[in-house]
Amino acid sequence: MAQPFPYTYYSCDCYDSATLAPTSKRASHPARAEEEDERTFDPRNPRSNYSLYPLEHLLYCEDCRQIRCPRCVSEETLNWFCPSCLFEVPSSMIKSEGNRCTRNCYNCPICTSSMTVSSLEPPKVPTADDTGGLAGPFFLSCPYCHWSTLDIGIEFEKHTGITQQLARIRNGGKVVPTPKEREKERDKKRDAEARDESVAKADELSPEDLNPSEPPPQEELFSNLFAFYKSQLSLAAPSNPFSPHHDINFSSPSSFSRIMNLYSSTSSKKQKKDKPAPMREACSITEGLVPYNPSLDAAAVEALKTHGWSHTLSPTQKLHQTSPNTRFINELRPIPTLLRTKRGKRCRTCRHILSKPESKITSTRYKIKLLGLNHIPRLSVRALSSPIPLPTMAASTGSQGFDYARLSPGLPTHFLLTLSNPLFDPIRITLATPSTTAGKVQSRVTIMCPQFEVGANTDVWDDALSSGLTKRGATASTDPGSGTPQVEAGKIWDRGRNWTSVILEVVPGFLKPIPGFDFGLGGELAKKVDDEHELDEDDDVLEIPVFVRIEYESEVAAEDRAAAGAEHGRAGAAGGKEKREEAFWCVLGVGRIVGGP
Amino acid sequence: MSRPATRKAAPKGEYIETDSGNKVSRRAAITGTANITLGGRTVISADVHLRGDLHPSRPAPSSSNNGPARDAPPTSISIGRCTVVSAGCVVRPPSRVSRGAVHYYPMKIGDNVFIGPNTTISAISISSHVHIGAGCVIHPFAIIKDNVKILPNTVVPAHMVIPSGSVVAGRPARVVGEVGEGWGVSAGGAGGGALGGAGGQGWVEGGDLRELVRGIR
C-alpha cells in the first residue's frame, strides 16, 4: 500500500527462516549461514516486497516470541457478509448460492460502483396522499457513470428481489425460465432420452439445438454440467454394492470394477489407489456440451465491424463479469456484490490465536488481539530541519515544510529517527545500517548514535507529574531556532519517557553519473556503466535498511518461572529477571531523490 | 450546539475555543450555526464551509418519536468529539428530490474522524476512527463505517457503503485493502502513548486525535 514519505516498514523473516531450515542438512550450509549473517537486507530485492509490512499489520505471537506478518499467520473465516447491505450470510448459503450477495446489491459492470434501484415513473405531482411513490417499472442505475440496466434492456417489476428477477430476464428483456424450471425441463428431457435412445439421437440433432441464435446462458451451462458430473460421481462413488438403491450397471466401468473387487480382496486396495475410475465426458447439450457454432463468431466479427472498438470491454470489466464469454457492452450484466469475510488469525507455527474479532458484523472490537506494535519499538523518521507540518493544511500552502519527494543529491540531510518503546522495561537498542544503500543510486547513510537506551513505557502520569515542564521544553528545543543542539556523533538527540531520538545523516546519491567523471574507466567500459545506470521506476526512492536489535531484562513469565524453578530446583525464583533479545530488519523510506541539481 | 465563549479574553488567535473545547477557525465559513452540533474538542479549520443552512424541512421521524425535540431547530450537521475538519473542506448535507421538492437529510460524523484538506463531504453518515485523505469527494448518501481509511484524491460514489476496516481508493472508490489489526493503536500502548514526542506526533491515523487537536492553536 502506498504510503506517503517518510514511512517505516518492518521485515518479517518468516520466508527466509522457512527456506533455510530444509537446506540445513546440506554440506554447503555453514558457508550459507555465514553468508546469511553477512548479508544485509536489500529493500530492492523483488522478494522484499512480500516481507515488508507497516507496523499496524503485524501481529506478535507471545509463545514463539516473534512478529507474525500476514504471510505467517493462517486465517479462519468467522462469517461472511455483504459489504453493501451489511447482512450476514450463513455458510450453508455460501455453499449453495456462492459468495455473492443474493439481495439487491449490485455493482456497475462499467465502473464497479454500487448501483441503486430507481423508478422509471416520472416524479409525480406532489399530492397529499403518501403512497411512497414506488410505482412503475424499476431499473438499476449507477450513480457514478450513469450506466443503467436500461442500456441492456432490463426493467424490473418490483424494487425488491432483484436477484430473482434478474435471473429470469435475459439482456433485451426476454424472459427465460428460472434455474428450477430449467432443471425440471432437463430432467424431463433426460427421461425422454432414457426411454427412447433413438429419439434422443434425433432430438440432439434437431435444427433448433444445432443452430441457436445465441449461446446458452452461463448459468444454464453450469447447471447442466453440474448435474451431469453429479450423476457421474454418484455412479463412481464406492457405495455398498448390495445397496438396494443402487442399480448395478455393467456398462459403467466403475461399477464393474467394484463387482470384481468383491471377489478379489487382496488386489482391491491397490487398484483403488492407483487408478481412479475413468469418467465419461458430457456428450449432449442437456449434459452441458457446447457445440462449436460458427455463426456466433461471425456475429462477433460483424458486431466489431459495425460498432467498433468502443463497443468492446476492457479486460478488467471482462474479468468482473460472471460469464467468461462476455465480449461486448450489450452483453454486460450487473455484477452481484462479492461478499466479504471476518477472519480470525492464528500463528502458523504454534496455532495460537493471534487475533479474533467479535463475530457480530457491526462490531469492530476484538476478543483477542496481539499486536506487533505492543511488543516491538516503533521507529519513526522525519526531517530534522522542519517542524512537523500540520496535517490540516494542504500540502501546497504548507510549503515551508520539508519536501520529502525532493531530496537533493550530494547534500547531507539530517533526519530524526525516533524509537518509542511499548514495553514496560527499559530496552537497549543497537542499530546498524549498510553505509551505502543498495541499488543503482548509492546514498551514504550514517547513524550518529547507533547504541542507546530507551526508557520503559511507564504510566503517563509519572512522567507528566515529575517532569511535565521540562518535557515541554525538550520538545520545543527540537524546533529550529536559537536553542538547537548541535548534531554530534555518539550522542542521542533527545529523549523522553519511553522514546529516544537519534540523528540519521543521509547523503543522497546521484541519479546520473557526474559527466566528465567516468571512474577512470575506458570509453567503452564507461558506456557500459552508463547502460547499467539506466534507472528503473522508483530507483530514485531512497529507502534505508536498518537492522534493529533490542535487549532488555524482563520479569520471567509465571509459567516460565515455574518451569525454571523445577529445572534448577530453586524455590524462591520470585522477581527473577530474564534477559531477552529481539532483532529485525526495518526499511525507512525517507524520500525521493530529485534528478538534476 | 456550541456557541463561541464570550468570556475568552484572548480573541486574537486563529481559533475560537468554545467551552467544550471545540476550536473553530475565524476564517471558517459556517452557515446555519443553529443546525450544527459539535461534540467537543473538534477542530474546524480555516476556509471550511459548513452548510448548516441546508437542514431537513420536515421533522425527521426519529425526532417526532421523542417528544421534546419538537421545538428544537432541526439538526443538519452533527459532528462528534475530537474530529478534525481540515482547511478548505466543504461539508454539505445530502439532498434528493422527492415529490417535486428538494429535501435535505441530516448528516452525522462520528468521533476521532480526520478529514483531510480540500475534501468535499456529503455523506449521510461517517462513523468513528475514520481517516479521510486530502482532496477526496464523498458523494451524497455514502455511508462510511468505523475504522476506514480513504486514501487521498478518492471519489466515493453516491450511495456507496464502505464496511468497517476497509482501505478505499480510486475514482470511483473501491475497497483496495484492509486496515491492519493495529489501526488506530498508538505506539505506547495504553494512555496516550508517545506524548508529544515520538516522531513529533502523538497521534496515529484512525486513533485518538486528542493530541492532534491539542497541537492545533
mmCIF file of N, CA, C and O in Angstrom, chain B residues 57-140:
data_model
loop_
_atom_site.group_PDB
_atom_site.id
_atom_site.type_symbol
_atom_site.label_atom_id
_atom_site.label_comp_id
_atom_site.label_asym_id
_atom_site.label_seq_id
_atom_site.Cartn_x
_atom_site.Cartn_y
_atom_site.Cartn_z
ATOM 1 N N SER B 57 -36.392 19.913 5.957
ATOM 2 C CA SER B 57 -37.510 20.834 6.043
ATOM 3 C C SER B 57 -38.620 20.297 6.930
ATOM 4 O O SER B 57 -39.291 21.032 7.628
ATOM 5 N N ARG B 58 -38.808 18.989 6.904
ATOM 6 C CA ARG B 58 -39.845 18.409 7.769
ATOM 7 C C ARG B 58 -39.154 17.702 8.918
ATOM 8 O O ARG B 58 -38.036 17.208 8.752
ATOM 9 N N PRO B 59 -39.807 17.631 10.042
ATOM 10 C CA PRO B 59 -39.156 16.970 11.177
ATOM 11 C C PRO B 59 -38.883 15.508 10.855
ATOM 12 O O PRO B 59 -39.732 14.805 10.301
ATOM 13 N N ALA B 60 -37.704 15.092 11.196
ATOM 14 C CA ALA B 60 -37.319 13.701 10.945
ATOM 15 C C ALA B 60 -38.182 12.771 11.788
ATOM 16 O O ALA B 60 -38.599 13.148 12.888
ATOM 17 N N PRO B 61 -38.484 11.584 11.287
ATOM 18 C CA PRO B 61 -39.349 10.666 12.035
ATOM 19 C C PRO B 61 -38.797 10.309 13.409
ATOM 20 O O PRO B 61 -39.550 10.093 14.347
ATOM 21 N N SER B 62 -37.479 10.304 13.523
ATOM 22 C CA SER B 62 -36.894 9.915 14.814
ATOM 23 C C SER B 62 -37.141 10.986 15.867
ATOM 24 O O SER B 62 -37.389 10.702 17.023
ATOM 25 N N SER B 63 -37.117 12.261 15.425
ATOM 26 C CA SER B 63 -37.295 13.319 16.403
ATOM 27 C C SER B 63 -38.766 13.466 16.784
ATOM 28 O O SER B 63 -39.093 13.940 17.856
ATOM 29 N N SER B 64 -39.654 13.033 15.864
ATOM 30 C CA SER B 64 -41.070 13.134 16.205
ATOM 31 C C SER B 64 -41.443 12.073 17.238
ATOM 32 O O SER B 64 -42.401 12.234 17.989
ATOM 33 N N ASN B 65 -40.686 11.004 17.268
ATOM 34 C CA ASN B 65 -40.938 9.987 18.286
ATOM 35 C C ASN B 65 -40.563 10.500 19.665
ATOM 36 O O ASN B 65 -41.258 10.266 20.645
ATOM 37 N N ASN B 66 -39.468 11.206 19.721
ATOM 38 C CA ASN B 66 -39.061 11.773 21.000
ATOM 39 C C ASN B 66 -39.782 13.101 21.171
ATOM 40 O O ASN B 66 -39.605 14.016 20.374
ATOM 41 N N GLY B 67 -40.569 13.200 22.179
ATOM 42 C CA GLY B 67 -41.405 14.368 22.380
ATOM 43 C C GLY B 67 -40.667 15.697 22.423
ATOM 44 O O GLY B 67 -41.001 16.607 21.669
ATOM 45 N N PRO B 68 -39.630 15.827 23.250
ATOM 46 C CA PRO B 68 -39.054 17.154 23.493
ATOM 47 C C PRO B 68 -38.385 17.782 22.289
ATOM 48 O O PRO B 68 -38.183 18.984 22.280
ATOM 49 N N ALA B 69 -38.041 16.994 21.284
ATOM 50 C CA ALA B 69 -37.287 17.543 20.165
ATOM 51 C C ALA B 69 -38.168 18.319 19.191
ATOM 52 O O ALA B 69 -37.754 18.625 18.089
ATOM 53 N N ARG B 70 -39.374 18.595 19.557
ATOM 54 C CA ARG B 70 -40.317 19.267 18.668
ATOM 55 C C ARG B 70 -39.864 20.682 18.317
ATOM 56 O O ARG B 70 -39.795 21.068 17.163
ATOM 57 N N ASP B 71 -39.557 21.445 19.342
ATOM 58 C CA ASP B 71 -39.299 22.858 19.130
ATOM 59 C C ASP B 71 -37.861 23.144 18.724
ATOM 60 O O ASP B 71 -37.577 24.205 18.180
ATOM 61 N N ALA B 72 -36.977 22.205 19.011
ATOM 62 C CA ALA B 72 -35.566 22.431 18.718
ATOM 63 C C ALA B 72 -35.383 22.579 17.207
ATOM 64 O O ALA B 72 -36.103 21.964 16.426
ATOM 65 N N PRO B 73 -34.428 23.406 16.802
ATOM 66 C CA PRO B 73 -34.178 23.531 15.366
ATOM 67 C C PRO B 73 -33.679 22.199 14.814
ATOM 68 O O PRO B 73 -33.017 21.448 15.534
ATOM 69 N N PRO B 74 -34.018 21.902 13.584
ATOM 70 C CA PRO B 74 -33.577 20.618 13.021
ATOM 71 C C PRO B 74 -32.061 20.582 12.884
ATOM 72 O O PRO B 74 -31.443 21.586 12.539
ATOM 73 N N THR B 75 -31.476 19.442 13.189
ATOM 74 C CA THR B 75 -30.028 19.296 13.062
ATOM 75 C C THR B 75 -29.693 18.944 11.621
ATOM 76 O O THR B 75 -30.301 18.043 11.052
ATOM 77 N N SER B 76 -28.744 19.639 11.061
ATOM 78 C CA SER B 76 -28.341 19.266 9.709
ATOM 79 C C SER B 76 -26.965 18.627 9.705
ATOM 80 O O SER B 76 -26.719 17.691 8.964
ATOM 81 N N ILE B 77 -26.062 19.123 10.534
ATOM 82 C CA ILE B 77 -24.726 18.522 10.601
ATOM 83 C C ILE B 77 -24.428 18.248 12.067
ATOM 84 O O ILE B 77 -24.527 19.144 12.898
ATOM 85 N N SER B 78 -24.111 17.005 12.376
ATOM 86 C CA SER B 78 -23.690 16.739 13.735
ATOM 87 C C SER B 78 -22.334 16.067 13.693
ATOM 88 O O SER B 78 -22.131 15.077 12.984
ATOM 89 N N ILE B 79 -21.391 16.646 14.392
ATOM 90 C CA ILE B 79 -20.004 16.164 14.377
ATOM 91 C C ILE B 79 -19.635 15.747 15.795
ATOM 92 O O ILE B 79 -19.977 16.435 16.759
ATOM 93 N N GLY B 80 -18.956 14.626 15.917
ATOM 94 C CA GLY B 80 -18.624 14.066 17.221
ATOM 95 C C GLY B 80 -17.440 14.735 17.881
ATOM 96 O O GLY B 80 -17.096 15.876 17.585
ATOM 97 N N ARG B 81 -16.803 13.988 18.781
ATOM 98 C CA ARG B 81 -15.689 14.539 19.562
ATOM 99 C C ARG B 81 -14.358 14.293 18.865
ATOM 100 O O ARG B 81 -14.190 13.298 18.178
ATOM 101 N N CYS B 82 -13.435 15.207 19.111
ATOM 102 C CA CYS B 82 -12.066 15.079 18.614
ATOM 103 C C CYS B 82 -12.000 14.829 17.106
ATOM 104 O O CYS B 82 -11.150 14.080 16.630
ATOM 105 N N THR B 83 -12.911 15.427 16.392
ATOM 106 C CA THR B 83 -12.891 15.289 14.949
ATOM 107 C C THR B 83 -12.222 16.520 14.350
ATOM 108 O O THR B 83 -12.415 17.622 14.851
ATOM 109 N N VAL B 84 -11.410 16.300 13.341
ATOM 110 C CA VAL B 84 -10.673 17.409 12.748
ATOM 111 C C VAL B 84 -11.131 17.592 11.312
ATOM 112 O O VAL B 84 -11.039 16.669 10.502
ATOM 113 N N VAL B 85 -11.652 18.767 11.014
ATOM 114 C CA VAL B 85 -12.022 19.103 9.639
ATOM 115 C C VAL B 85 -10.962 20.069 9.129
ATOM 116 O O VAL B 85 -10.822 21.170 9.625
ATOM 117 N N SER B 86 -10.180 19.628 8.156
ATOM 118 C CA SER B 86 -9.020 20.397 7.706
ATOM 119 C C SER B 86 -9.422 21.549 6.789
ATOM 120 O O SER B 86 -10.576 21.657 6.375
ATOM 121 N N ALA B 87 -8.408 22.320 6.473
ATOM 122 C CA ALA B 87 -8.635 23.539 5.700
ATOM 123 C C ALA B 87 -9.236 23.247 4.338
ATOM 124 O O ALA B 87 -8.874 22.277 3.681
ATOM 125 N N GLY B 88 -10.145 24.099 3.936
ATOM 126 C CA GLY B 88 -10.684 24.041 2.593
ATOM 127 C C GLY B 88 -11.737 22.978 2.359
ATOM 128 O O GLY B 88 -12.070 22.688 1.206
ATOM 129 N N CYS B 89 -12.259 22.376 3.418
ATOM 130 C CA CYS B 89 -13.275 21.342 3.232
ATOM 131 C C CYS B 89 -14.653 21.967 3.062
ATOM 132 O O CYS B 89 -14.922 23.069 3.548
ATOM 133 N N VAL B 90 -15.509 21.243 2.384
ATOM 134 C CA VAL B 90 -16.906 21.637 2.281
ATOM 135 C C VAL B 90 -17.739 20.503 2.853
ATOM 136 O O VAL B 90 -17.604 19.363 2.417
ATOM 137 N N VAL B 91 -18.524 20.806 3.844
ATOM 138 C CA VAL B 91 -19.394 19.791 4.436
ATOM 139 C C VAL B 91 -20.828 20.205 4.137
ATOM 140 O O VAL B 91 -21.289 21.251 4.570
ATOM 141 N N ARG B 92 -21.489 19.372 3.368
ATOM 142 C CA ARG B 92 -22.788 19.747 2.820
ATOM 143 C C ARG B 92 -23.731 18.575 2.994
ATOM 144 O O ARG B 92 -23.469 17.488 2.478
ATOM 145 N N PRO B 93 -24.815 18.759 3.727
ATOM 146 C CA PRO B 93 -25.734 17.638 3.917
ATOM 147 C C PRO B 93 -26.296 17.162 2.575
ATOM 148 O O PRO B 93 -26.498 17.970 1.676
ATOM 149 N N PRO B 94 -26.510 15.857 2.450
ATOM 150 C CA PRO B 94 -27.000 15.328 1.169
ATOM 151 C C PRO B 94 -28.459 15.713 0.940
ATOM 152 O O PRO B 94 -29.214 15.926 1.878
ATOM 153 N N SER B 95 -28.806 15.781 -0.311
ATOM 154 C CA SER B 95 -30.192 16.129 -0.636
ATOM 155 C C SER B 95 -30.682 15.234 -1.752
ATOM 156 O O SER B 95 -29.888 14.645 -2.485
ATOM 157 N N ARG B 96 -32.001 15.124 -1.840
ATOM 158 C CA ARG B 96 -32.539 14.494 -3.035
ATOM 159 C C ARG B 96 -33.916 15.052 -3.331
ATOM 160 O O ARG B 96 -34.587 15.576 -2.453
ATOM 161 N N VAL B 97 -34.273 14.926 -4.577
ATOM 162 C CA VAL B 97 -35.562 15.458 -4.997
ATOM 163 C C VAL B 97 -36.596 14.373 -4.778
ATOM 164 O O VAL B 97 -36.450 13.255 -5.260
ATOM 165 N N SER B 98 -37.584 14.709 -3.988
ATOM 166 C CA SER B 98 -38.635 13.735 -3.787
ATOM 167 C C SER B 98 -39.968 14.459 -3.864
ATOM 168 O O SER B 98 -40.166 15.480 -3.201
ATOM 169 N N ARG B 99 -40.832 13.978 -4.675
ATOM 170 C CA ARG B 99 -42.158 14.561 -4.909
ATOM 171 C C ARG B 99 -42.066 16.054 -5.205
ATOM 172 O O ARG B 99 -42.732 16.883 -4.608
ATOM 173 N N GLY B 100 -41.174 16.362 -6.115
ATOM 174 C CA GLY B 100 -41.136 17.724 -6.623
ATOM 175 C C GLY B 100 -40.427 18.722 -5.746
ATOM 176 O O GLY B 100 -40.393 19.907 -6.060
ATOM 177 N N ALA B 101 -39.859 18.287 -4.640
ATOM 178 C CA ALA B 101 -39.191 19.247 -3.768
ATOM 179 C C ALA B 101 -37.838 18.690 -3.345
ATOM 180 O O ALA B 101 -37.660 17.473 -3.255
ATOM 181 N N VAL B 102 -36.893 19.578 -3.095
ATOM 182 C CA VAL B 102 -35.563 19.161 -2.644
ATOM 183 C C VAL B 102 -35.624 18.942 -1.138
ATOM 184 O O VAL B 102 -36.093 19.811 -0.398
ATOM 185 N N HIS B 103 -35.197 17.780 -0.720
ATOM 186 C CA HIS B 103 -35.166 17.509 0.710
ATOM 187 C C HIS B 103 -33.738 17.272 1.144
ATOM 188 O O HIS B 103 -33.017 16.510 0.505
ATOM 189 N N TYR B 104 -33.376 17.906 2.239
ATOM 190 C CA TYR B 104 -32.044 17.685 2.784
ATOM 191 C C TYR B 104 -32.145 16.689 3.925
ATOM 192 O O TYR B 104 -33.150 16.629 4.630
ATOM 193 N N TYR B 105 -31.097 15.915 4.101
ATOM 194 C CA TYR B 105 -31.085 14.894 5.156
ATOM 195 C C TYR B 105 -29.962 15.213 6.138
ATOM 196 O O TYR B 105 -28.894 15.658 5.720
ATOM 197 N N PRO B 106 -30.192 15.008 7.402
ATOM 198 C CA PRO B 106 -29.147 15.332 8.374
ATOM 199 C C PRO B 106 -27.949 14.406 8.219
ATOM 200 O O PRO B 106 -28.112 13.202 7.989
ATOM 201 N N MET B 107 -26.766 14.940 8.296
ATOM 202 C CA MET B 107 -25.576 14.100 8.205
ATOM 203 C C MET B 107 -24.898 14.017 9.564
ATOM 204 O O MET B 107 -24.990 14.920 10.387
ATOM 205 N N LYS B 108 -24.235 12.889 9.746
ATOM 206 C CA LYS B 108 -23.641 12.616 11.054
ATOM 207 C C LYS B 108 -22.191 12.198 10.869
ATOM 208 O O LYS B 108 -21.900 11.324 10.049
ATOM 209 N N ILE B 109 -21.324 12.836 11.593
ATOM 210 C CA ILE B 109 -19.902 12.469 11.570
ATOM 211 C C ILE B 109 -19.521 12.071 12.991
ATOM 212 O O ILE B 109 -19.879 12.762 13.942
ATOM 213 N N GLY B 110 -18.835 10.957 13.133
ATOM 214 C CA GLY B 110 -18.556 10.396 14.453
ATOM 215 C C GLY B 110 -17.369 11.041 15.151
ATOM 216 O O GLY B 110 -16.988 12.172 14.879
ATOM 217 N N ASP B 111 -16.779 10.284 16.076
ATOM 218 C CA ASP B 111 -15.655 10.768 16.871
ATOM 219 C C ASP B 111 -14.336 10.407 16.201
ATOM 220 O O ASP B 111 -14.245 9.411 15.487
ATOM 221 N N ASN B 112 -13.320 11.191 16.499
ATOM 222 C CA ASN B 112 -11.957 10.918 16.035
ATOM 223 C C ASN B 112 -11.878 10.692 14.531
ATOM 224 O O ASN B 112 -11.203 9.796 14.047
ATOM 225 N N VAL B 113 -12.610 11.509 13.817
ATOM 226 C CA VAL B 113 -12.566 11.432 12.361
ATOM 227 C C VAL B 113 -11.627 12.514 11.867
ATOM 228 O O VAL B 113 -11.703 13.653 12.317
ATOM 229 N N PHE B 114 -10.725 12.146 10.993
ATOM 230 C CA PHE B 114 -9.849 13.139 10.378
ATOM 231 C C PHE B 114 -10.291 13.348 8.945
ATOM 232 O O PHE B 114 -10.406 12.387 8.185
ATOM 233 N N ILE B 115 -10.544 14.579 8.587
ATOM 234 C CA ILE B 115 -10.935 14.890 7.213
ATOM 235 C C ILE B 115 -9.846 15.766 6.631
ATOM 236 O O ILE B 115 -9.580 16.859 7.131
ATOM 237 N N GLY B 116 -9.183 15.279 5.617
ATOM 238 C CA GLY B 116 -8.026 15.952 5.035
ATOM 239 C C GLY B 116 -8.413 17.237 4.323
ATOM 240 O O GLY B 116 -9.585 17.506 4.095
ATOM 241 N N PRO B 117 -7.393 18.019 3.959
ATOM 242 C CA PRO B 117 -7.656 19.304 3.328
ATOM 243 C C PRO B 117 -8.364 19.166 1.982
ATOM 244 O O PRO B 117 -8.141 18.191 1.256
ATOM 245 N N ASN B 118 -9.166 20.167 1.672
ATOM 246 C CA ASN B 118 -9.825 20.290 0.369
ATOM 247 C C ASN B 118 -10.677 19.084 -0.005
ATOM 248 O O ASN B 118 -10.649 18.607 -1.126
ATOM 249 N N THR B 119 -11.405 18.595 0.955
ATOM 250 C CA THR B 119 -12.283 17.462 0.706
ATOM 251 C C THR B 119 -13.729 17.951 0.742
ATOM 252 O O THR B 119 -14.061 18.841 1.505
ATOM 253 N N THR B 120 -14.535 17.370 -0.102
ATOM 254 C CA THR B 120 -15.951 17.709 -0.112
ATOM 255 C C THR B 120 -16.733 16.524 0.417
ATOM 256 O O THR B 120 -16.549 15.405 -0.058
ATOM 257 N N ILE B 121 -17.582 16.780 1.388
ATOM 258 C CA ILE B 121 -18.273 15.666 2.038
ATOM 259 C C ILE B 121 -19.768 15.886 1.992
ATOM 260 O O ILE B 121 -20.281 16.936 2.389
ATOM 261 N N SER B 122 -20.467 14.869 1.469
ATOM 262 C CA SER B 122 -21.919 14.887 1.500
ATOM 263 C C SER B 122 -22.464 13.569 2.039
ATOM 264 O O SER B 122 -23.609 13.231 1.776
ATOM 265 N N ALA B 123 -21.656 12.836 2.720
ATOM 266 C CA ALA B 123 -22.073 11.518 3.189
ATOM 267 C C ALA B 123 -23.241 11.652 4.154
ATOM 268 O O ALA B 123 -23.407 12.690 4.801
ATOM 269 N N ILE B 124 -24.046 10.615 4.240
ATOM 270 C CA ILE B 124 -25.134 10.651 5.204
ATOM 271 C C ILE B 124 -24.603 10.296 6.581
ATOM 272 O O ILE B 124 -25.071 10.820 7.584
ATOM 273 N N SER B 125 -23.600 9.418 6.625
ATOM 274 C CA SER B 125 -23.063 9.074 7.930
ATOM 275 C C SER B 125 -21.609 8.650 7.819
ATOM 276 O O SER B 125 -21.239 7.902 6.909
ATOM 277 N N ILE B 126 -20.809 9.170 8.706
ATOM 278 C CA ILE B 126 -19.409 8.750 8.815
ATOM 279 C C ILE B 126 -19.225 8.314 10.262
ATOM 280 O O ILE B 126 -19.494 9.080 11.179
ATOM 281 N N SER B 127 -18.818 7.075 10.476
ATOM 282 C CA SER B 127 -18.659 6.579 11.840
ATOM 283 C C SER B 127 -17.331 7.053 12.422
ATOM 284 O O SER B 127 -16.702 7.941 11.874
ATOM 285 N N SER B 128 -16.909 6.428 13.495
ATOM 286 C CA SER B 128 -15.734 6.904 14.219
ATOM 287 C C SER B 128 -14.437 6.309 13.674
ATOM 288 O O SER B 128 -14.452 5.313 12.966
ATOM 289 N N HIS B 129 -13.348 6.949 14.051
ATOM 290 C CA HIS B 129 -11.996 6.495 13.699
ATOM 291 C C HIS B 129 -11.816 6.319 12.196
ATOM 292 O O HIS B 129 -11.272 5.333 11.724
ATOM 293 N N VAL B 130 -12.290 7.301 11.472
ATOM 294 C CA VAL B 130 -12.160 7.276 10.018
ATOM 295 C C VAL B 130 -11.103 8.298 9.631
ATOM 296 O O VAL B 130 -11.042 9.378 10.204
ATOM 297 N N HIS B 131 -10.262 7.929 8.689
ATOM 298 C CA HIS B 131 -9.248 8.852 8.201
ATOM 299 C C HIS B 131 -9.518 9.109 6.726
ATOM 300 O O HIS B 131 -9.456 8.194 5.910
ATOM 301 N N ILE B 132 -9.832 10.344 6.393
ATOM 302 C CA ILE B 132 -10.110 10.696 5.010
ATOM 303 C C ILE B 132 -8.971 11.571 4.524
ATOM 304 O O ILE B 132 -8.643 12.576 5.146
ATOM 305 N N GLY B 133 -8.343 11.184 3.445
ATOM 306 C CA GLY B 133 -7.188 11.900 2.927
ATOM 307 C C GLY B 133 -7.566 13.221 2.284
ATOM 308 O O GLY B 133 -8.732 13.614 2.261
ATOM 309 N N ALA B 134 -6.564 13.871 1.730
ATOM 310 C CA ALA B 134 -6.776 15.182 1.133
ATOM 311 C C ALA B 134 -7.428 15.047 -0.242
ATOM 312 O O ALA B 134 -7.220 14.065 -0.949
ATOM 313 N N GLY B 135 -8.205 16.045 -0.587
ATOM 314 C CA GLY B 135 -8.747 16.138 -1.939
ATOM 315 C C GLY B 135 -9.748 15.068 -2.308
ATOM 316 O O GLY B 135 -9.883 14.741 -3.485
ATOM 317 N N CYS B 136 -10.439 14.519 -1.336
ATOM 318 C CA CYS B 136 -11.441 13.499 -1.654
ATOM 319 C C CYS B 136 -12.789 14.153 -1.932
ATOM 320 O O CYS B 136 -13.043 15.282 -1.523
ATOM 321 N N VAL B 137 -13.636 13.416 -2.618
ATOM 322 C CA VAL B 137 -15.020 13.835 -2.798
ATOM 323 C C VAL B 137 -15.893 12.687 -2.330
ATOM 324 O O VAL B 137 -15.730 11.566 -2.803
ATOM 325 N N ILE B 138 -16.756 12.968 -1.391
ATOM 326 C CA ILE B 138 -17.658 11.926 -0.920
ATOM 327 C C ILE B 138 -19.065 12.344 -1.297
ATOM 328 O O ILE B 138 -19.587 13.344 -0.813
ATOM 329 N N HIS B 139 -19.632 11.595 -2.186
ATOM 330 C CA HIS B 139 -20.903 11.976 -2.792
ATOM 331 C C HIS B 139 -22.063 11.719 -1.833
ATOM 332 O O HIS B 139 -21.914 11.005 -0.846
ATOM 333 N N PRO B 140 -23.235 12.277 -2.155
ATOM 334 C CA PRO B 140 -24.370 12.176 -1.236
ATOM 335 C C PRO B 140 -24.730 10.742 -0.865
ATOM 336 O O PRO B 140 -24.600 9.829 -1.680
#
